[in-house]
Amino acid sequence: MIKFILRFFSIMPLRFNHLVGSMIGRYLYASNSESKKVVSKNIELCFADLNPKERQILIKKSLIETGKGLSETGFIWLKSFKENARNVLKIKGLEYLDSKNPVILLVPHFGCWEITGRVLSLQKPVAFLYKPLKKQYQQNILMENRQKEGLSMAPADKKGVIQLQRAIKNKELIGILPDQDPGEEGGLLAPFFGHDVRTMTLLAKLARKNKATVLLTWAQRLPKGRGYALNLRPVEILSDSGLLKDDVVLMNQVIEDLVRTQPEQYLWNYKRFRSVVDYSL
């Protein structure tokens, strides 16, 4: 069934794909969906300065982008990397990949993060950290569609960290999506939108250990399904103090600053604020 759905969305032109995705998002907003509940709690927590009407507008826009994210997955996964690249109409910062230092891609859950590694792997091999799925069938589909050509996937465990370190030594790019709960062992509490959330430390550790250039990397969705704008920008996440906690604080601030530019394109239906919100209520 999952493969059929992915195939269905893959054959649509991107404009129509995003139109259908926006309809899915509008349904999520109109219904009493779990996604709406999570998005609403997160946005209320992070944008307390908005009045109720403004907040509802942002919640609706966010869910529309969530719908596009769902529909575009098949469109991205079931096409070649070169076909993916043809939908990237603008690229800024590609020259930063030629850094003399190792390069780490800091990729928040913003816009179409799925397309970033696929397009950049056409320039250099990329190893991306990922969190294995619990269901083996879904895991197989994920690996089948993500791990192709110059893109390899490293599991978020000790074996995966070794794989990332090996990629760095081989002068490959590595990509990490650090804005997710890594569990107690892999993170520490750091502010994000004014609230302490458990935050991954691995990216900061690898950057400091390898004296790496960190590139904030995101693919913005363009209006009306016209395509994407891929951006790479050097950011400083290593603190003068040298303390890991301060590094992680800087990293979260970099992500927050990006999210504030177009908050609707951030993945608000992820339970990022477990440390301060009871999502079961």
XYZ file of N, CA and C in Angstrom:
843
model
N 0.833 -1.207 0.000
C 0.000 0.000 0.000
C 0.871 1.261 0.000
N 1.936 1.242 0.839
C 2.801 2.413 0.907
C 3.464 2.656 -0.445
N 3.924 1.571 -1.082
C 4.574 1.710 -2.376
C 3.617 2.252 -3.433
N 2.350 1.827 -3.362
C 1.345 2.315 -4.315
C 1.135 3.813 -4.136
N 1.045 4.262 -2.874
C 0.833 5.691 -2.597
C 2.026 6.505 -3.100
N 3.234 6.018 -2.824
C 4.424 6.724 -3.295
C 4.430 6.815 -4.816
N 4.086 5.714 -5.480
C 4.050 5.702 -6.943
C 2.992 6.666 -7.469
N 1.843 6.702 -6.813
C 0.755 7.605 -7.221
C 1.219 9.061 -7.201
N 1.910 9.455 -6.124
C 2.358 10.843 -6.021
C 3.564 11.121 -6.917
N 4.304 10.095 -7.289
C 5.502 10.308 -8.095
C 5.182 10.676 -9.542
N 4.004 10.264 -10.034
C 3.687 10.496 -11.439
C 3.057 11.866 -11.672
N 2.745 12.586 -10.615
C 2.136 13.912 -10.748
C 3.191 14.974 -11.037
N 2.891 15.950 -11.885
C 3.767 17.119 -11.980
C 3.830 17.792 -10.598
N 4.938 18.430 -10.281
C 5.115 18.984 -8.941
C 4.031 19.996 -8.585
N 3.602 20.789 -9.545
C 2.544 21.774 -9.254
C 1.278 21.074 -8.765
N 0.887 19.986 -9.459
C -0.320 19.267 -9.061
C -0.075 18.494 -7.770
N 1.140 17.961 -7.621
C 1.502 17.241 -6.404
C 1.332 18.137 -5.183
N 1.855 19.344 -5.251
C 1.742 20.275 -4.122
C 0.308 20.768 -3.937
N -0.457 20.828 -5.019
C -1.866 21.192 -4.895
C -2.609 20.124 -4.099
N -2.361 18.866 -4.437
C -2.982 17.762 -3.692
C -2.482 17.764 -2.258
N -1.185 18.013 -2.076
C -0.626 18.077 -0.735
C -1.260 19.175 0.104
N -1.514 20.315 -0.516
C -2.157 21.414 0.218
C -3.580 21.045 0.619
N -4.257 20.240 -0.217
C -5.607 19.774 0.121
C -5.553 18.820 1.318
N -4.516 17.968 1.351
C -4.321 17.078 2.500
C -4.130 17.917 3.761
N -3.304 18.964 3.650
C -3.054 19.840 4.784
C -4.302 20.555 5.261
N -5.131 20.993 4.328
C -6.380 21.661 4.700
C -7.318 20.689 5.427
N -7.289 19.433 5.002
C -8.092 18.421 5.692
C -7.572 18.206 7.112
N -6.255 18.135 7.267
C -5.666 17.971 8.597
C -6.056 19.130 9.514
N -6.178 20.314 8.921
C -6.560 21.486 9.713
C -8.047 21.462 10.061
N -8.879 21.095 9.085
C -10.333 21.116 9.294
C -10.792 19.997 10.225
N -10.069 18.881 10.216
C -10.443 17.755 11.066
C -9.742 17.861 12.412
N -10.152 17.040 13.318
C -9.534 17.025 14.646
C -8.366 16.039 14.638
N -7.417 16.291 13.746
C -6.321 15.347 13.528
C -5.260 15.461 14.623
N -4.513 14.398 14.777
C -3.401 14.405 15.729
C -2.356 15.427 15.313
N -2.135 15.550 14.004
C -1.166 16.526 13.506
C -1.557 17.941 13.914
N -2.840 18.263 13.794
C -3.291 19.604 14.172
C -3.064 19.854 15.661
N -3.316 18.846 16.493
C -3.132 19.005 17.932
C -1.669 19.304 18.258
N -0.752 18.554 17.645
C 0.679 18.735 17.922
C 1.155 20.081 17.389
N 0.782 20.406 16.147
C 1.178 21.681 15.551
C 0.660 22.848 16.390
N -0.581 22.753 16.815
C -1.185 23.833 17.603
C -0.430 24.054 18.912
N -0.090 22.966 19.597
C 0.638 23.092 20.863
C 2.013 23.694 20.644
N 2.697 23.240 19.623
C 4.038 23.751 19.352
C 4.023 25.233 18.988
N 3.093 25.624 18.143
C 3.032 27.024 17.710
C 2.577 27.933 18.842
N 1.641 27.475 19.648
C 1.228 28.262 20.807
C 2.396 28.472 21.765
N 3.227 27.465 21.879
C 4.377 27.528 22.781
C 5.458 28.473 22.245
N 5.683 28.435 20.942
C 6.793 29.182 20.351
C 6.423 30.580 19.872
N 5.154 30.812 19.633
C 4.731 32.115 19.122
C 3.613 32.686 19.994
N 3.924 32.804 21.278
C 2.938 33.305 22.248
C 2.571 34.761 21.977
N 3.410 35.469 21.209
C 3.151 36.882 20.920
C 2.075 37.074 19.857
N 1.731 36.020 19.125
C 0.688 36.131 18.105
C -0.689 36.146 18.758
N -1.605 36.915 18.166
C -2.973 36.870 18.673
C -3.649 35.604 18.154
N -4.802 35.205 18.709
C -5.436 33.936 18.322
C -5.670 33.781 16.816
N -6.063 34.874 16.147
C -6.315 34.791 14.706
C -5.015 34.533 13.950
N -3.961 35.256 14.302
C -2.666 35.080 13.642
C -2.128 33.677 13.880
N -2.365 33.166 15.068
C -1.882 31.825 15.406
C -2.586 30.775 14.557
N -3.895 30.922 14.385
C -4.648 29.963 13.572
C -4.213 30.007 12.111
N -3.902 31.201 11.625
C -3.415 31.324 10.246
C -2.106 30.568 10.077
N -1.200 30.706 11.060
C 0.087 30.019 10.988
C -0.095 28.504 11.118
N -0.994 28.068 11.989
C -1.269 26.639 12.141
C -1.776 26.052 10.821
N -2.689 26.763 10.181
C -3.232 26.282 8.900
C -2.150 26.233 7.831
N -1.339 27.295 7.731
C -0.261 27.315 6.744
C 0.727 26.176 6.996
N 1.021 25.942 8.267
C 1.957 24.877 8.627
C 1.435 23.517 8.191
N 0.164 23.252 8.414
C -0.409 21.965 8.044
C -0.488 21.799 6.524
N -0.678 22.900 5.813
C -0.647 22.838 4.349
C 0.744 22.433 3.877
N 1.782 22.996 4.517
C 3.150 22.607 4.173
C 3.427 21.154 4.576
N 2.836 20.729 5.687
C 2.963 19.330 6.102
C 2.378 18.408 5.036
N 1.222 18.797 4.512
C 0.593 18.017 3.443
C 1.463 17.944 2.206
N 2.087 19.066 1.852
C 3.000 19.066 0.701
C 4.190 18.140 0.966
N 4.665 18.149 2.217
C 5.776 17.269 2.570
C 5.412 15.809 2.395
N 4.172 15.462 2.716
C 3.717 14.085 2.548
C 3.615 13.710 1.072
N 3.003 14.577 0.281
C 2.778 14.245 -1.129
C 4.076 14.269 -1.936
N 5.021 15.155 -1.575
C 6.235 15.263 -2.370
C 7.231 14.136 -2.092
N 6.998 13.357 -1.032
C 7.933 12.272 -0.712
C 8.052 11.297 -1.876
N 6.913 10.863 -2.419
C 6.941 9.968 -3.567
C 7.567 10.630 -4.780
N 7.282 11.906 -4.974
C 7.827 12.665 -6.096
C 9.351 12.723 -6.018
N 9.894 12.871 -4.802
C 11.344 12.943 -4.618
C 11.964 11.544 -4.676
N 11.436 10.633 -3.897
C 12.058 9.319 -3.741
C 12.092 8.505 -5.026
N 11.021 8.551 -5.805
C 10.910 7.654 -6.955
C 11.438 8.257 -8.255
N 12.171 9.343 -8.136
C 12.830 9.929 -9.303
C 14.336 9.908 -9.084
N 15.077 9.968 -10.181
C 16.534 9.963 -10.073
C 17.021 11.268 -9.449
N 18.256 11.245 -8.969
C 18.823 12.446 -8.358
C 18.910 13.583 -9.380
N 19.206 13.258 -10.633
C 19.278 14.293 -11.671
C 17.899 14.897 -11.938
N 16.860 14.052 -11.887
C 15.500 14.573 -12.040
C 15.143 15.467 -10.860
N 15.546 15.062 -9.652
C 15.338 15.910 -8.477
C 15.993 17.275 -8.683
N 17.228 17.252 -9.185
C 17.997 18.494 -9.344
C 17.328 19.454 -10.324
N 16.604 18.927 -11.307
C 15.936 19.797 -12.277
C 14.822 20.614 -11.638
N 14.351 20.165 -10.471
C 13.312 20.923 -9.775
C 13.882 21.952 -8.801
N 15.206 21.985 -8.689
C 15.858 23.010 -7.865
C 16.192 24.177 -8.787
N 15.410 25.254 -8.691
C 15.547 26.364 -9.625
C 16.648 27.329 -9.223
N 16.990 27.346 -7.945
C 18.026 28.262 -7.462
C 18.924 27.517 -6.481
N 20.224 27.751 -6.585
C 21.172 27.212 -5.607
C 22.113 28.343 -5.180
N 22.207 28.551 -3.888
C 23.132 29.550 -3.344
C 24.104 28.867 -2.378
N 25.366 29.181 -2.535
C 26.361 28.713 -1.576
C 27.057 27.417 -1.939
N 26.898 26.967 -3.182
C 27.506 25.702 -3.586
C 29.033 25.760 -3.468
N 29.580 26.953 -3.598
C 31.044 27.106 -3.544
C 31.624 26.733 -2.179
N 30.786 26.751 -1.141
C 31.279 26.436 0.204
C 31.606 24.949 0.377
N 31.169 24.126 -0.559
C 31.502 22.709 -0.492
C 32.989 22.460 -0.740
N 33.668 23.453 -1.314
C 35.082 23.312 -1.637
C 35.990 23.737 -0.488
N 35.459 23.771 0.715
C 36.254 24.139 1.888
C 37.437 23.187 2.063
N 38.558 23.734 2.553
C 39.734 22.908 2.833
C 39.489 21.995 4.037
N 38.548 22.400 4.877
C 38.203 21.614 6.060
C 37.096 20.618 5.719
N 36.897 19.591 6.545
C 35.731 18.721 6.380
C 34.442 19.551 6.430
N 33.416 19.093 5.733
C 32.150 19.843 5.671
C 31.022 19.016 6.287
N 30.310 19.644 7.215
C 29.129 19.035 7.822
C 27.914 19.845 7.417
N 26.923 19.188 6.856
C 25.662 19.840 6.483
C 24.717 19.795 7.672
N 24.345 20.962 8.181
C 23.355 21.067 9.249
C 22.003 21.279 8.564
N 21.174 20.250 8.570
C 19.930 20.266 7.796
C 18.724 20.188 8.739
N 18.101 21.316 9.064
C 16.899 21.258 9.908
C 15.720 20.660 9.138
N 14.675 20.300 9.877
C 13.442 19.820 9.254
C 12.645 21.026 8.735
N 13.172 21.609 7.684
C 12.626 22.848 7.132
C 12.505 22.689 5.625
N 11.344 23.048 5.071
C 11.148 22.910 3.636
C 11.235 21.455 3.219
N 11.871 21.201 2.094
C 12.014 19.828 1.575
C 13.423 19.316 1.893
N 13.606 18.863 3.140
C 14.936 18.378 3.524
C 15.318 17.094 2.786
N 14.329 16.364 2.281
C 14.616 15.109 1.574
C 15.458 15.334 0.312
N 15.303 16.499 -0.302
C 15.962 16.710 -1.592
C 17.411 17.177 -1.436
N 17.775 17.653 -0.240
C 19.092 18.271 -0.062
C 20.236 17.289 -0.348
N 20.219 16.154 0.339
C 21.307 15.190 0.164
C 21.358 14.606 -1.232
N 20.194 14.416 -1.839
C 20.141 13.823 -3.174
C 20.803 14.742 -4.198
N 20.494 16.021 -4.121
C 21.058 16.971 -5.084
C 22.539 17.218 -4.816
N 22.913 17.360 -3.551
C 24.314 17.645 -3.233
C 25.212 16.444 -3.485
N 24.648 15.237 -3.450
C 25.469 14.049 -3.722
C 25.893 13.993 -5.184
N 25.282 14.819 -6.026
C 25.741 14.923 -7.416
C 27.063 15.678 -7.491
N 27.376 16.425 -6.431
C 28.626 17.172 -6.356
C 29.721 16.366 -5.652
N 29.354 15.779 -4.502
C 30.274 14.970 -3.704
C 29.477 13.887 -3.011
N 30.088 12.739 -2.701
C 29.374 11.718 -1.921
C 28.937 12.288 -0.570
N 27.748 11.874 -0.126
C 27.187 12.377 1.123
C 26.755 11.192 1.988
N 27.108 11.253 3.262
C 26.611 10.282 4.242
C 25.683 11.015 5.197
N 24.429 10.556 5.272
C 23.418 11.217 6.102
C 23.062 10.352 7.304
N 23.023 10.975 8.460
C 22.571 10.288 9.665
C 21.055 10.157 9.633
N 20.531 8.996 10.048
C 19.083 8.818 10.089
C 18.704 7.965 11.301
N 17.468 8.106 11.726
C 16.947 7.314 12.837
C 16.187 6.119 12.278
N 16.668 4.892 12.519
C 15.984 3.706 11.980
C 14.537 3.621 12.447
N 13.668 3.152 11.554
C 12.260 3.003 11.880
C 12.014 1.693 12.619
N 10.952 1.653 13.406
C 10.657 0.466 14.214
C 10.133 -0.684 13.361
N 9.324 -0.365 12.339
C 8.753 -1.408 11.499
C 9.711 -1.733 10.353
N 10.079 -2.999 10.225
C 11.077 -3.411 9.248
C 10.635 -3.124 7.817
N 9.339 -3.295 7.531
C 8.830 -3.052 6.186
C 9.044 -1.590 5.794
N 8.709 -0.679 6.722
C 8.904 0.743 6.456
C 10.384 1.079 6.356
N 11.200 0.428 7.195
C 12.640 0.635 7.161
C 13.222 0.232 5.803
N 12.745 -0.880 5.269
C 13.229 -1.348 3.969
C 12.883 -0.352 2.868
N 11.677 0.186 2.916
C 11.259 1.171 1.905
C 12.111 2.426 2.010
N 12.353 2.869 3.235
C 13.163 4.066 3.462
C 14.567 3.888 2.873
N 15.206 2.766 3.197
C 16.564 2.544 2.721
C 16.602 2.357 1.209
N 15.596 1.682 0.672
C 15.530 1.437 -0.767
C 15.466 2.739 -1.551
N 14.784 3.731 -0.986
C 14.571 4.981 -1.717
C 15.537 6.097 -1.337
N 16.162 6.004 -0.190
C 17.104 7.049 0.216
C 18.549 6.714 -0.147
N 18.942 5.476 0.073
C 20.337 5.108 -0.117
C 20.588 4.707 -1.565
N 20.951 5.679 -2.374
C 21.177 5.458 -3.794
C 22.360 6.305 -4.258
N 22.900 5.923 -5.394
C 23.944 6.698 -6.072
C 25.001 7.175 -5.076
N 25.199 8.493 -4.938
C 26.246 8.997 -4.053
C 25.776 9.300 -2.656
N 24.590 8.814 -2.292
C 24.028 9.099 -0.970
C 23.973 7.821 -0.140
N 24.636 7.817 0.994
C 24.594 6.673 1.905
C 23.962 7.099 3.217
N 23.387 6.143 3.930
C 22.680 6.428 5.173
C 23.412 5.772 6.336
N 23.610 6.546 7.405
C 24.287 6.053 8.605
C 23.290 6.035 9.758
N 23.061 4.880 10.395
C 22.097 4.814 11.497
C 22.567 5.614 12.705
N 21.614 6.133 13.454
C 21.929 6.950 14.628
C 22.304 6.062 15.807
N 23.463 5.424 15.688
C 24.006 4.600 16.763
C 25.527 4.631 16.652
N 26.212 3.848 17.471
C 27.681 3.866 17.469
C 28.248 3.484 16.106
N 27.622 2.497 15.472
C 28.071 2.075 14.153
C 27.940 3.209 13.142
N 26.841 3.953 13.244
C 26.617 5.069 12.333
C 27.605 6.202 12.547
N 27.958 6.468 13.811
C 28.938 7.517 14.111
C 30.290 7.162 13.507
N 30.669 5.894 13.600
C 31.920 5.431 12.992
C 31.866 5.627 11.480
N 30.690 5.344 10.897
C 30.513 5.517 9.452
C 30.668 6.986 9.053
N 30.120 7.892 9.865
C 30.252 9.318 9.578
C 31.711 9.765 9.679
N 32.399 9.285 10.711
C 33.796 9.652 10.886
C 34.642 9.143 9.724
N 34.314 7.954 9.233
C 35.027 7.404 8.080
C 34.767 8.260 6.829
N 33.527 8.720 6.681
C 33.182 9.576 5.539
C 33.974 10.879 5.585
N 34.126 11.442 6.782
C 34.906 12.671 6.930
C 36.347 12.443 6.492
N 36.931 11.330 6.915
C 38.313 11.013 6.556
C 38.460 10.822 5.049
N 37.383 10.358 4.407
C 37.404 10.158 2.950
C 37.028 11.421 2.184
N 36.941 12.542 2.911
C 36.614 13.856 2.328
C 35.231 13.883 1.686
N 34.317 13.107 2.267
C 32.922 13.151 1.837
C 32.153 14.155 2.703
N 31.000 14.556 2.233
C 30.118 15.396 3.029
C 29.364 14.519 4.021
N 29.052 15.050 5.176
C 28.128 14.346 6.056
C 26.976 15.291 6.384
N 25.778 14.730 6.504
C 24.592 15.521 6.787
C 23.892 15.034 8.045
N 23.464 15.974 8.869
C 22.783 15.631 10.112
C 21.585 16.554 10.294
N 20.438 15.957 10.659
C 19.247 16.724 11.036
C 19.195 16.736 12.567
N 19.720 17.776 13.212
C 19.910 17.746 14.664
C 18.708 18.202 15.484
N 17.636 18.637 14.820
C 16.498 19.190 15.561
C 15.443 18.123 15.844
N 15.887 17.051 16.483
C 14.978 16.001 16.920
C 15.469 15.464 18.256
N 14.581 14.861 18.998
C 14.928 14.372 20.333
C 15.840 13.154 20.205
N 17.097 13.237 20.684
C 18.030 12.131 20.533
C 17.985 11.130 21.679
N 17.110 11.361 22.648
C 17.093 10.514 23.838
C 18.070 11.038 24.873
N 18.041 10.453 26.050
C 18.844 10.958 27.160
C 20.348 10.822 26.914
N 20.772 9.739 26.274
C 22.200 9.499 26.100
C 22.829 10.410 25.057
N 22.068 10.779 24.034
C 22.663 11.524 22.921
C 22.422 13.009 22.941
N 21.909 13.545 24.046
C 21.601 14.963 24.029
C 21.665 15.616 25.391
N 21.459 16.914 25.373
C 21.357 17.686 26.604
C 20.308 18.774 26.400
N 19.870 19.375 27.496
C 18.845 20.403 27.415
C 19.449 21.734 26.983
N 18.818 22.349 25.982
C 19.277 23.648 25.482
C 18.058 24.417 24.985
N 18.090 25.747 25.080
C 16.919 26.539 24.686
C 16.643 26.516 23.191
N 15.367 26.401 22.858
C 14.887 26.480 21.479
C 13.546 27.184 21.540
N 13.453 28.351 20.936
C 12.270 29.197 21.050
C 11.926 29.460 22.526
N 12.967 29.659 23.325
C 12.771 30.045 24.714
C 12.452 28.917 25.671
N 12.518 27.669 25.208
C 12.190 26.532 26.063
C 13.312 25.495 25.983
N 13.690 24.951 27.126
C 14.739 23.934 27.151
C 14.220 22.624 26.582
N 14.860 22.167 25.513
C 14.473 20.904 24.877
C 15.712 20.026 24.753
N 15.504 18.723 24.783
C 16.624 17.813 24.624
C 17.152 17.928 23.197
N 18.442 18.168 23.083
C 19.041 18.497 21.792
C 20.261 17.621 21.511
N 20.378 17.178 20.277
C 21.488 16.340 19.850
C 22.828 17.057 20.004
N 23.826 16.332 20.486
C 25.167 16.899 20.657
C 26.148 16.421 19.586
N 25.782 15.409 18.827
C 26.715 14.763 17.907
C 27.295 15.727 16.881
N 26.469 16.568 16.288
C 26.952 17.462 15.242
C 28.041 18.383 15.791
N 27.789 18.964 16.956
C 28.776 19.869 17.564
C 30.065 19.120 17.909
N 29.938 17.905 18.413
C 31.127 17.108 18.761
C 31.970 16.821 17.519
N 31.315 16.401 16.430
C 32.039 16.085 15.204
C 32.678 17.342 14.607
N 31.961 18.461 14.672
C 32.493 19.710 14.124
C 33.754 20.136 14.865
N 33.734 20.049 16.194
C 34.897 20.465 16.986
C 36.056 19.485 16.816
N 35.754 18.204 16.844
C 36.804 17.190 16.723
C 37.525 17.283 15.389
N 36.789 17.559 14.312
C 37.357 17.538 12.973
C 37.631 18.927 12.399
N 37.427 19.963 13.227
C 37.625 21.353 12.765
C 36.866 21.583 11.461
N 35.615 21.184 11.468
C 34.808 21.174 10.248
C 34.125 22.507 9.978
N 33.879 22.752 8.716
C 33.019 23.850 8.296
C 31.578 23.358 8.365
N 30.735 24.090 9.075
C 29.327 23.707 9.206
C 28.496 24.588 8.278
N 27.748 23.948 7.396
C 26.898 24.676 6.449
C 25.435 24.446 6.794
N 24.748 25.520 7.149
C 23.298 25.440 7.304
C 22.715 25.205 5.917
N 21.946 24.129 5.769
C 21.488 23.684 4.450
C 19.991 23.475 4.461
N 19.290 24.143 3.536
C 17.835 23.980 3.485
C 17.320 24.193 2.067
N 16.235 23.506 1.746
C 15.588 23.624 0.440
C 14.200 24.208 0.650
N 14.071 25.458 0.356
C 12.798 26.170 0.506
C 11.830 25.764 -0.600
N 10.586 25.498 -0.229
C 9.563 25.252 -1.253
C 9.151 26.584 -1.870
N 9.153 26.627 -3.186
C 8.708 27.836 -3.874
C 7.192 27.790 -4.067
N 6.549 28.946 -4.194
C 5.077 28.982 -4.306
C 4.555 28.246 -5.538
N 3.336 27.717 -5.405
C 2.589 27.111 -6.505
C 3.328 25.952 -7.173
N 4.100 25.204 -6.376
C 4.768 24.022 -6.904
C 5.784 24.303 -7.986
N 6.386 25.496 -7.983
C 7.352 25.842 -9.036
C 8.682 25.115 -8.861
N 8.948 24.627 -7.649
C 10.201 23.934 -7.407
C 10.779 24.311 -6.058
N 12.116 24.307 -5.983
C 12.788 24.533 -4.709
C 13.975 25.474 -4.898
N 14.349 26.124 -3.806
C 15.562 26.940 -3.764
C 16.476 26.324 -2.713
N 17.620 25.822 -3.141
C 18.563 25.165 -2.239
C 19.594 26.177 -1.752
N 19.794 26.211 -0.450
C 20.683 27.199 0.158
C 21.715 26.528 1.052
N 22.949 27.010 0.957
C 24.019 26.567 1.848
C 24.703 27.815 2.396
N 24.808 27.888 3.727
C 25.408 29.074 4.328
C 26.282 28.671 5.509
N 27.534 29.116 5.532
C 28.408 28.800 6.677
C 27.849 29.416 7.958
N 27.848 28.640 9.030
C 27.377 29.143 10.321
C 28.392 28.741 11.397
N 28.459 29.548 12.431
C 29.368 29.281 13.532
C 28.582 28.689 14.694
N 28.864 27.445 15.004
C 28.171 26.817 16.135
C 29.144 26.409 17.244
N 30.424 26.686 17.042
C 31.408 26.343 18.059
C 31.698 27.573 18.911
N 31.416 27.469 20.175
C 31.506 28.600 21.098
C 32.958 28.923 21.462
N 33.175 30.164 21.872
C 34.498 30.581 22.331
C 34.887 29.854 23.618
N 33.870 29.488 24.411
C 34.144 28.821 25.689
C 34.656 27.395 25.497
N 34.302 26.789 24.345
C 34.687 25.406 24.096
C 33.814 24.399 24.805
N 32.772 24.877 25.498
C 31.877 23.992 26.231
C 30.816 23.430 25.290
N 30.553 22.138 25.408
C 29.564 21.495 24.545
C 28.199 22.143 24.699
N 27.802 22.461 25.910
C 26.488 23.077 26.136
C 26.373 24.392 25.355
N 27.431 25.195 25.367
C 27.393 26.465 24.636
C 27.357 26.244 23.131
N 28.038 25.205 22.664
C 27.983 24.865 21.228
C 26.555 24.525 20.811
N 25.892 23.715 21.617
C 24.533 23.269 21.299
C 23.554 24.436 21.355
N 23.773 25.354 22.290
C 22.927 26.561 22.366
C 23.058 27.362 21.069
N 24.281 27.527 20.587
C 24.494 28.258 19.335
C 23.815 27.548 18.163
N 23.916 26.219 18.127
C 23.297 25.452 17.046
C 21.783 25.642 17.029
N 21.166 25.562 18.194
C 19.714 25.759 18.262
C 19.321 27.164 17.828
N 20.149 28.149 18.152
C 19.836 29.526 17.765
C 19.907 29.702 16.252
N 20.879 29.036 15.622
C 20.993 29.068 14.162
C 19.726 28.501 13.522
N 19.256 27.378 14.042
C 18.044 26.746 13.503
C 16.836 27.638 13.735
N 16.727 28.190 14.938
C 15.581 29.054 15.254
C 15.538 30.273 14.335
N 16.695 30.868 14.085
C 16.739 32.044 13.202
C 16.236 31.698 11.805
N 16.595 30.508 11.306
C 16.098 30.090 9.992
C 14.592 29.876 10.035
N 14.105 29.187 11.057
C 12.674 28.890 11.156
C 11.850 30.170 11.164
N 12.329 31.189 11.830
C 11.579 32.446 11.930
C 11.433 33.153 10.583
N 12.269 32.815 9.604
C 12.139 33.448 8.289
C 10.881 32.986 7.560
N 10.515 31.730 7.722
C 9.300 31.167 7.122
C 8.780 30.055 8.033
N 8.212 30.414 9.164
C 7.847 29.402 10.165
C 6.891 28.330 9.668
N 6.093 28.628 8.639
C 5.146 27.626 8.140
C 5.866 26.451 7.480
N 7.113 26.640 7.027
C 7.821 25.562 6.344
C 8.593 24.658 7.303
N 8.486 24.908 8.594
C 9.147 24.050 9.573
C 8.220 22.895 9.945
N 8.806 21.777 10.364
C 8.027 20.584 10.704
C 7.493 20.700 12.128
N 6.379 21.386 12.278
C 5.795 21.609 13.607
C 4.994 20.422 14.117
N 4.732 19.417 13.287
C 3.954 18.277 13.792
C 4.842 17.195 14.404
N 6.100 17.544 14.676
C 7.007 16.671 15.416
C 6.978 17.079 16.891
N 6.953 16.098 17.770
C 6.834 16.389 19.207
C 8.197 16.778 19.783
N 8.623 17.969 19.397
C 9.962 18.457 19.747
C 10.068 18.890 21.205
N 8.955 19.290 21.803
C 9.005 19.912 23.128
C 8.488 18.975 24.225
N 8.879 17.722 24.147
C 8.436 16.735 25.137
C 8.827 17.122 26.558
N 9.913 17.848 26.698
C 10.390 18.217 28.033
C 9.520 19.270 28.700
N 8.679 19.968 27.912
C 7.851 21.029 28.505
C 6.361 20.898 28.184
N 6.003 19.992 27.280
C 4.600 19.860 26.873
C 4.150 18.409 27.015
N 2.936 18.221 27.527
C 2.332 16.899 27.569
C 1.448 16.778 26.324
N 1.935 16.077 25.322
C 1.211 15.981 24.047
C 0.006 15.040 24.123
N -0.136 14.318 25.227
C -1.250 13.392 25.346
C -2.544 14.098 25.738
N -2.427 15.332 26.221
C -3.630 16.066 26.652
C -4.350 16.698 25.478
